[in-house]
CSV table of C-alpha atoms (C1' of nucleotides) in Angstrom, one decimal:
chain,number,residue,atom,x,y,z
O,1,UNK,CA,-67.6,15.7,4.4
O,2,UNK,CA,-68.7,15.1,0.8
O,3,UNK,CA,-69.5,11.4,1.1
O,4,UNK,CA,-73.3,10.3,0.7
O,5,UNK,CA,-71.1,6.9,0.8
O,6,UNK,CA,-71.3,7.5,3.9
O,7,UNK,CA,-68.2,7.0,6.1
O,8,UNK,CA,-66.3,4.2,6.2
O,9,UNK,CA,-68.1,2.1,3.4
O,10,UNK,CA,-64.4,0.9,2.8
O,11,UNK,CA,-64.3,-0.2,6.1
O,12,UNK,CA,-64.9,-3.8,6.9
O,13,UNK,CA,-67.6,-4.0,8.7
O,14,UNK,CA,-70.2,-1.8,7.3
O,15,UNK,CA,-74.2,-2.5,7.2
O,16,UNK,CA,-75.2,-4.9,4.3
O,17,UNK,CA,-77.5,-2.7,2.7
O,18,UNK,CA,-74.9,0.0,2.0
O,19,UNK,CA,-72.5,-2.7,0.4
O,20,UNK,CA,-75.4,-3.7,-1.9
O,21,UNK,CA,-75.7,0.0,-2.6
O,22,UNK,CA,-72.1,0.4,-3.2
O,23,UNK,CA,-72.2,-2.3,-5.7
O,24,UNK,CA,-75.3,-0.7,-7.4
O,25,UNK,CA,-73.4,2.6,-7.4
O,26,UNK,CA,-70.1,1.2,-9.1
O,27,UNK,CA,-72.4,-0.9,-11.3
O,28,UNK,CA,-74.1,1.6,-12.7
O,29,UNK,CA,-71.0,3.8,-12.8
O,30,UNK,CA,-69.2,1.0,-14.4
O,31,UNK,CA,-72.1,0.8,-17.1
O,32,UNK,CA,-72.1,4.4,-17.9
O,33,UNK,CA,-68.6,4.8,-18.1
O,34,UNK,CA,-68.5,1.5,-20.7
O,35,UNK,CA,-67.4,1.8,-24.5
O,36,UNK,CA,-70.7,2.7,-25.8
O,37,UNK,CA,-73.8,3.2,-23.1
O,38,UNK,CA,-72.9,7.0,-23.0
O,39,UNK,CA,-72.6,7.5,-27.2
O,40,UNK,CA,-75.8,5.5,-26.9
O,41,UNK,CA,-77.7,7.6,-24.7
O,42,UNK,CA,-77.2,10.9,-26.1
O,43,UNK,CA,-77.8,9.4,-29.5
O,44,UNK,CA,-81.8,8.6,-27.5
O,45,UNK,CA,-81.5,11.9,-26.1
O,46,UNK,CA,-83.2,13.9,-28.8
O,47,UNK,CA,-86.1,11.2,-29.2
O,48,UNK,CA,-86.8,7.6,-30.2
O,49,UNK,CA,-84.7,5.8,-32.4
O,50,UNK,CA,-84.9,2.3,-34.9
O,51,UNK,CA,-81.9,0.4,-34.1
O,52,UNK,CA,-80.3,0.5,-38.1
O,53,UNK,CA,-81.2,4.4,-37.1
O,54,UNK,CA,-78.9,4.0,-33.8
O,55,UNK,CA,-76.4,1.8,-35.3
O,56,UNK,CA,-75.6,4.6,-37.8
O,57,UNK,CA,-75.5,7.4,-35.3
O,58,UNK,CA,-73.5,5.7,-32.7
O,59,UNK,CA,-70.4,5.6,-35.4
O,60,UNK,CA,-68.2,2.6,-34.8
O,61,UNK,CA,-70.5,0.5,-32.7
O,62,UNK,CA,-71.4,-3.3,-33.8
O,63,UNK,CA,-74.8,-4.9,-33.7
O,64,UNK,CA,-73.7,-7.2,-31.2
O,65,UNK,CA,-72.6,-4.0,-29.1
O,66,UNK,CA,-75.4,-2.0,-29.8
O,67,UNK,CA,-77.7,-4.9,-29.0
O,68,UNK,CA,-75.9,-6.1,-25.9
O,69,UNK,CA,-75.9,-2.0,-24.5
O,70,UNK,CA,-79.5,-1.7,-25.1
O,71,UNK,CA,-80.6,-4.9,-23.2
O,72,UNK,CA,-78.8,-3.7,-20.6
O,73,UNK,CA,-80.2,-0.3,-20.2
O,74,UNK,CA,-83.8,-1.8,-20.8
O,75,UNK,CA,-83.2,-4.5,-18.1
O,76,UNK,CA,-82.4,-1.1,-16.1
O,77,UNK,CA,-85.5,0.7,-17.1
O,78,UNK,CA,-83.4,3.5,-18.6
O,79,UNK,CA,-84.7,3.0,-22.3
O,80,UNK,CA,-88.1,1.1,-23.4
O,81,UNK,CA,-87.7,-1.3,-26.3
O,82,UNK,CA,-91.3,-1.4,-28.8
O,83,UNK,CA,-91.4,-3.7,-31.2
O,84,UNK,CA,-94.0,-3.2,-33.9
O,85,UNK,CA,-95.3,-6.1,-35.1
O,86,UNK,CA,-94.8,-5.9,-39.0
O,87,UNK,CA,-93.2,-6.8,-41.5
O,88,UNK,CA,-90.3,-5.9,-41.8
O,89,UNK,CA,-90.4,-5.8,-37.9
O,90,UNK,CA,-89.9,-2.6,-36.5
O,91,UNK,CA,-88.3,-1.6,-33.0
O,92,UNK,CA,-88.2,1.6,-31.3
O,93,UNK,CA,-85.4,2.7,-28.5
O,94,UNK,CA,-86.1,5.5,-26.2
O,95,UNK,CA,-85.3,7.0,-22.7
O,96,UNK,CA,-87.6,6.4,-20.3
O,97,UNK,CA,-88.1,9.4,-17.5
O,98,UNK,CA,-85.8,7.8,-15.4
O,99,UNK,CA,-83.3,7.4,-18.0
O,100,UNK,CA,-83.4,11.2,-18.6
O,101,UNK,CA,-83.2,11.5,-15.1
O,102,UNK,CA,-79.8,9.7,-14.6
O,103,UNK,CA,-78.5,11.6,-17.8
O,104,UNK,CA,-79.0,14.1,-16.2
O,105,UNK,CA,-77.6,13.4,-13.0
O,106,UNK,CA,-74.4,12.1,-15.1
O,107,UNK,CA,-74.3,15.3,-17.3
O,108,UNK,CA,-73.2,17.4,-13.9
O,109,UNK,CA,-70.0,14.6,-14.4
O,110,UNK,CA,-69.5,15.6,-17.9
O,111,UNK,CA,-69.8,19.3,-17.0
O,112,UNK,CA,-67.0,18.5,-14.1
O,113,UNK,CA,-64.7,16.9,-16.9
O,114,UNK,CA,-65.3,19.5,-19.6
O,115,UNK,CA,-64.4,22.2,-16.9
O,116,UNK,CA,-61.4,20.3,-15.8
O,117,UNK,CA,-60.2,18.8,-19.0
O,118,UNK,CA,-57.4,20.7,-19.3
O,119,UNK,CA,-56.1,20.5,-15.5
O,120,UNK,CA,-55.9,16.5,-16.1
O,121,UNK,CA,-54.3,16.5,-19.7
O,122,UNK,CA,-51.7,19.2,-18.1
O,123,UNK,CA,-51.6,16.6,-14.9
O,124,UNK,CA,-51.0,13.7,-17.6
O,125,UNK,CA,-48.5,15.1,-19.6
O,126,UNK,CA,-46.1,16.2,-16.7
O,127,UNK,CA,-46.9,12.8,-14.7
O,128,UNK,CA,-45.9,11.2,-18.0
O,129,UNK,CA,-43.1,13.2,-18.6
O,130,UNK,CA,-41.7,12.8,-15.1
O,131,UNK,CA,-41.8,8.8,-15.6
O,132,UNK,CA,-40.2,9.2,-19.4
O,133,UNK,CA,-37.5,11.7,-17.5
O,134,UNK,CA,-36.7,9.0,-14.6
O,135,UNK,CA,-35.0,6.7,-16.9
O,136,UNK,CA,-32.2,9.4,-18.5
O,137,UNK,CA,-32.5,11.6,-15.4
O,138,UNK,CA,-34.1,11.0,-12.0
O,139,UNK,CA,-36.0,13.9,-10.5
O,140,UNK,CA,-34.4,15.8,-7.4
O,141,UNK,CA,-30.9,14.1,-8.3
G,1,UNK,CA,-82.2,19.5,-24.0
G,2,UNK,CA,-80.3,18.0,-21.1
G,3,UNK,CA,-76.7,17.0,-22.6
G,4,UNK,CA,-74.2,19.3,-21.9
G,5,UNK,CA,-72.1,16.9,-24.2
G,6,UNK,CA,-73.8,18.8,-27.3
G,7,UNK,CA,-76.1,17.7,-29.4
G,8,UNK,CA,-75.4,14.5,-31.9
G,9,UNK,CA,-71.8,13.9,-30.3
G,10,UNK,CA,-72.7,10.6,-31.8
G,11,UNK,CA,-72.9,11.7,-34.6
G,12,UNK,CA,-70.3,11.3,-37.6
G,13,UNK,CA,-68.4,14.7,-38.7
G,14,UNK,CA,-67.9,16.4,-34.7
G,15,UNK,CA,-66.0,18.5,-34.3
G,16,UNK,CA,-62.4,17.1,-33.2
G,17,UNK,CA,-62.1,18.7,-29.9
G,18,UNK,CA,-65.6,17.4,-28.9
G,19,UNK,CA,-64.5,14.0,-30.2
G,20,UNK,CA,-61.9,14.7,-27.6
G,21,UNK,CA,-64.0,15.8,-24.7
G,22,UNK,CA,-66.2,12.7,-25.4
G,23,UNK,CA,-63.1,10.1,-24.9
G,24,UNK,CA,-62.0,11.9,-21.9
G,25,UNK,CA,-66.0,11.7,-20.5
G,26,UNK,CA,-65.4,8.6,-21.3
G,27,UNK,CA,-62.0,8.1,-19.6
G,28,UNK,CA,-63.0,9.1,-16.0
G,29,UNK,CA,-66.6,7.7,-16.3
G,30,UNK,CA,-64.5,4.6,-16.8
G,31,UNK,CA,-61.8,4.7,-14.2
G,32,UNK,CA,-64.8,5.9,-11.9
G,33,UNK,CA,-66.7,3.1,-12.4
G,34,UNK,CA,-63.7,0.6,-12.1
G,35,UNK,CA,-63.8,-1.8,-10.0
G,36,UNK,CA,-61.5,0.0,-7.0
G,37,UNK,CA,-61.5,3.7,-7.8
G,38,UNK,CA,-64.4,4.6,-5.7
G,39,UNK,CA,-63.7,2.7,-3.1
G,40,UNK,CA,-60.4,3.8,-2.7
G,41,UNK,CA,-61.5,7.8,-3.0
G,42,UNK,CA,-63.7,7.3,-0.5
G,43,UNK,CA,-60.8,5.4,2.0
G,44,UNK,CA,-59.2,8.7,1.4
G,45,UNK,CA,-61.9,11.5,1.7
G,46,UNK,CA,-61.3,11.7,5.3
G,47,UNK,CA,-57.8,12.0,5.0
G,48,UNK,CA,-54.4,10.9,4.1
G,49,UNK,CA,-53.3,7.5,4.0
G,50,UNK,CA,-50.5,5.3,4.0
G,51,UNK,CA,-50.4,2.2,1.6
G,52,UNK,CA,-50.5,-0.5,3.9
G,53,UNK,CA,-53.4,1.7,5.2
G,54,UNK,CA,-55.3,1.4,2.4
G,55,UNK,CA,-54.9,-1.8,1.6
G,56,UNK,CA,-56.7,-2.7,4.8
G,57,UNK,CA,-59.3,-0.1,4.1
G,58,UNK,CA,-60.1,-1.2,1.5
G,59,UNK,CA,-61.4,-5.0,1.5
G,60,UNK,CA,-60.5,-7.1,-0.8
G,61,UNK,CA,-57.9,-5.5,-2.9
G,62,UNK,CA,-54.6,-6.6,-3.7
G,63,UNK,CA,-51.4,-5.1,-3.7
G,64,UNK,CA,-51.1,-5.0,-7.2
G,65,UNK,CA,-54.4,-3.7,-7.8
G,66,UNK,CA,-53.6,-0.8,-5.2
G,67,UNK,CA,-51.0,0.2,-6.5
G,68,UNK,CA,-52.2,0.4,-10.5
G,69,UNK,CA,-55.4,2.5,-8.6
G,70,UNK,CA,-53.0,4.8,-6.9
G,71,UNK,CA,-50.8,5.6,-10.2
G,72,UNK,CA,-53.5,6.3,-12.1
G,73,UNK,CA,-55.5,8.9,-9.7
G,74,UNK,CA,-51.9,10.2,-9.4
G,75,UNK,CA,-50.9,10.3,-13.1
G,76,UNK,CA,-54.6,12.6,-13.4
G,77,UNK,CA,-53.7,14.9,-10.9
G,78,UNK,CA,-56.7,13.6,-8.3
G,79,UNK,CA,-53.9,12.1,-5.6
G,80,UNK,CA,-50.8,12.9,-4.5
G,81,UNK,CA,-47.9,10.8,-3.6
G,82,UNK,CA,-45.5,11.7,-1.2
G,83,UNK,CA,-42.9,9.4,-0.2
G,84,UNK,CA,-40.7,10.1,3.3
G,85,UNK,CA,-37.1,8.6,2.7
G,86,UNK,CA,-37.2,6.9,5.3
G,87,UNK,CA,-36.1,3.2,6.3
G,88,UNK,CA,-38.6,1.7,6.5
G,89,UNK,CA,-40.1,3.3,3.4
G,90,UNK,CA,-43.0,5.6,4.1
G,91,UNK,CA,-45.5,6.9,1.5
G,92,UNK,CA,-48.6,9.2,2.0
G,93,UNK,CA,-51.9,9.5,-0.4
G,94,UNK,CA,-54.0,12.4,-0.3
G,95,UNK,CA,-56.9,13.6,-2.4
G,96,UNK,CA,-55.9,16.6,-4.1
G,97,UNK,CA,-58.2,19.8,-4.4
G,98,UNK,CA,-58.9,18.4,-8.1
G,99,UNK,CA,-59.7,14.8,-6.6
G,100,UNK,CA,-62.1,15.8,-3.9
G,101,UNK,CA,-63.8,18.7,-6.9
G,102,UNK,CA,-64.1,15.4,-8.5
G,103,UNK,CA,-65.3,13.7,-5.5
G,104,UNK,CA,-68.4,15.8,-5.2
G,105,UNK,CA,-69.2,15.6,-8.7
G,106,UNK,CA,-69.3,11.9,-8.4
G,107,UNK,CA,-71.5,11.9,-5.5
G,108,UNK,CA,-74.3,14.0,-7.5
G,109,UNK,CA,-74.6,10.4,-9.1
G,110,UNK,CA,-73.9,8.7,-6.5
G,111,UNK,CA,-77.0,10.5,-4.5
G,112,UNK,CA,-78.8,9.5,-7.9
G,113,UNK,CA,-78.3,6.2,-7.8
G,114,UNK,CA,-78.7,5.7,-4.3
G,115,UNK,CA,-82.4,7.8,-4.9
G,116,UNK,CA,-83.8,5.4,-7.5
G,117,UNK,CA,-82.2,2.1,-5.8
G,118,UNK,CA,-84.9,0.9,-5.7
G,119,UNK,CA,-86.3,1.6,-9.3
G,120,UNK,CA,-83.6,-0.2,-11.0
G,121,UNK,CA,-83.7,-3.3,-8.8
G,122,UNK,CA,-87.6,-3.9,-9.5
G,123,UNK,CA,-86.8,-2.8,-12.9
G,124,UNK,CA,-84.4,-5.4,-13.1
G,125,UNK,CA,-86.1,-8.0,-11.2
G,126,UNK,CA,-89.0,-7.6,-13.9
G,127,UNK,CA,-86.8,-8.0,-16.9
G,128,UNK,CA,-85.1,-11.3,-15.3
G,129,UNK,CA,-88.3,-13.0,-14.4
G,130,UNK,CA,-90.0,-11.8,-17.7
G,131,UNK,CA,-87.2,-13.0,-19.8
G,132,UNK,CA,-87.4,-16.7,-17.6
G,133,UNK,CA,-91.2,-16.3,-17.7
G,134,UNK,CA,-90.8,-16.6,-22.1
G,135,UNK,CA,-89.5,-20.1,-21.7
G,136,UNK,CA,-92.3,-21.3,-20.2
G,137,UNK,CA,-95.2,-18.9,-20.8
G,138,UNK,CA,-94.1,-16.2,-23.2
G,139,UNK,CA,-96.0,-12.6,-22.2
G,140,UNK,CA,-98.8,-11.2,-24.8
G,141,UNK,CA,-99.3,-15.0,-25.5
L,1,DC,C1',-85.0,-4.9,-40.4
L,2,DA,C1',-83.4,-6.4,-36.1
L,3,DG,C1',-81.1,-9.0,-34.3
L,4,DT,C1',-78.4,-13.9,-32.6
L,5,DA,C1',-74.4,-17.3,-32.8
L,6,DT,C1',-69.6,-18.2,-33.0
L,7,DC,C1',-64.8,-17.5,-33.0
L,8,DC,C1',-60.7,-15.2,-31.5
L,9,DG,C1',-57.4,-11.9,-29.8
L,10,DA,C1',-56.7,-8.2,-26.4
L,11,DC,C1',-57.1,-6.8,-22.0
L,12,DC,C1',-58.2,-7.0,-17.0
L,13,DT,C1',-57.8,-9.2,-12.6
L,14,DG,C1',-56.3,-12.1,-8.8
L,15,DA,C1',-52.9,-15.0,-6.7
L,16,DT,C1',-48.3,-15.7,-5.7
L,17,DA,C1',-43.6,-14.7,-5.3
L,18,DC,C1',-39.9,-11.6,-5.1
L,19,DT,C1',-37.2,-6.8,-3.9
L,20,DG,C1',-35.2,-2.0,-2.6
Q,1,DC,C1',-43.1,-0.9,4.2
Q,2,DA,C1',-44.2,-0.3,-0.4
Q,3,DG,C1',-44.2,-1.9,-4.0
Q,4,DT,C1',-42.9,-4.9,-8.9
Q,5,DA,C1',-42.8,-9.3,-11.8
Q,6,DT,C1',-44.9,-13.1,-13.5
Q,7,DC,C1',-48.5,-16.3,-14.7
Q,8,DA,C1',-53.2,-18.2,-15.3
Q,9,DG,C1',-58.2,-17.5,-15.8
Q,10,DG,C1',-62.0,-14.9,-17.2
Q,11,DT,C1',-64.1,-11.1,-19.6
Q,12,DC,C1',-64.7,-7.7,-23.3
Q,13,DG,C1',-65.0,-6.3,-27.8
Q,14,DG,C1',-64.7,-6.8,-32.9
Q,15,DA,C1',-65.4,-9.5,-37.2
Q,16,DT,C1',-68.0,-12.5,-39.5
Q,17,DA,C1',-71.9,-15.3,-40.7
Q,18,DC,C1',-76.5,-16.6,-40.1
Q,19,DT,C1',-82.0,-16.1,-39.0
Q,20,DG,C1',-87.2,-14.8,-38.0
DNA sequence: CAGTATCCGACCTGATACTG
DNA sequence: CAGTATCAGGTCGGATACTG
C-alpha cells in the first residue's frame, strides 16, 4: 500500500495522535495549496526579500495578503521575518532550512502535476463535455 | 535551486504556459488540501467503494459534501464512477491508475509533514505564546 | 517602508429536506 | 441507495484608507 496515513485513518476509531497528524497534514496541504503561499515561496526561493520587494514579485497579491501569508509561514517556521531597526524600518523575508525542506518535499507534487498536466486537462475537457452532451443527448442512449 | 516550477514564476512577463502550469499547481495543491479530498483518497486506497460506504468511512462528511468530492476527483480523471442499473441504485468508486500516481506523490509530503510534526508545532507554539507574551512583556524589551 | 483596520461581496460548508 | 435542492452562517479575498 501507498499510505503513510496509515490504514484506516478514515475509519472511526483510529489513535488520537494520527487524527492530530491528519489535521497537520491537510493543514499544511491546505496552506500550500492557498491563493498565494506557493507564488510566495518561490518568490523566497532565490534569497531574502523586503516585503515592497515581494509585493512586486508576487504580481497580484495585496498587502493584506502578503502580510497575512507571511505571518503564517513564520508562525510555521518556514520563513524568518528580520526587522531592522531604522528608519525607514526595514524587514527581511527568507526561508528557513525547513522551509526549503518542505519546498522541496512539495516540488516532487509540482513535478507529478507538470508530468500529468495534460492527462487531467484531457480528463477535464471530456468529463466536461460528457455533462454539456447529457442535456442534448445522454450518453449510451 | 530546488523549484522545479522555474525560476521567478512569480515574476511578471512568464511565459503563458508556465502561468498555466502554476494555476493548475495550484489547482490540485488546493483540492488536495481541501477539507475532504484526502480523506476520501485514502477511504479508497484499499479499494473500491460504494457511496453509502464512504460516507461512513469517512467521518463527518455529508452527503452533499461527498458527492461534490467525488465529481471533482472524477471530473480530473483520479476516480472512476461506475454505476450498476440496478434497483436499488448501485454506484462503485475506485482510484484510477492516475489517482493512486497521485496518491504517492502526495504521500512524499505527507511523509514530510508527518517527519517535522513536531517542528512546526513547537514552531507554532513559540510564535503563539510570543505574540501573547508582547501584551504583557514585549521580547527585546 | 511595512504594515494594520475596515468594509463588503463571493464563495464554501453544513444542515435539512426532498427525489429517481 | 445515491444523490440533488435550498437555505443560513462563516470564511476568504480584494479594495480602500490609515499609521508607526
Amino acid at each position: 500500500m501507498t499510505s503513510s496515513l496509515g490504514a484506516g485513518l478514515a475509519r472511526r476509531g483510529v489513535a488520537p495522535d494520527c487524527v492530530q497528524t491528519i489535521e497537520l497534514v491537510r493543514d499544511v496541504l491546505a496552506r500550500v495549496g492557498d491563493k498565494w503561499t506557493l507564488l510566495t515561496i518561490t518568490a523566497l526561493t532565490p534569497g531574502p526579500l523586503r516585503f515592497t520587494a515581494l509585493h512586486e514579485h508576487v504580481a497580484g497579491i495585496s498587502q493584506r495578503m502578503l502580510s497575512q501569508t507571511l505571518r503564517a509561514l513564520t508562525r510555521d517556521g518556514l520563513v524568518t521575518r528580520s526587522a531592522y531597526p531604522q528608519v525607514p524600518p526595514r524587514v527581511e523575508y527568507a526561508l528557513t532550512p525547513l522551509g526549503r525542506s518542505m519546498s522541496e518535499a512539495v516540488d516532487e507534487l509540482v513535478r507529478w502535476v507538470r508530468d500529468h498536466q495534460r492527462d487531467i486537462t484531457r480528463n477535464r475537457d471530456e468529463f466536461d463535455q460528457a455533462s454539456t452532451a447529457k442535456t442534448t443527448n445522454p450518453p449510451y442512449a
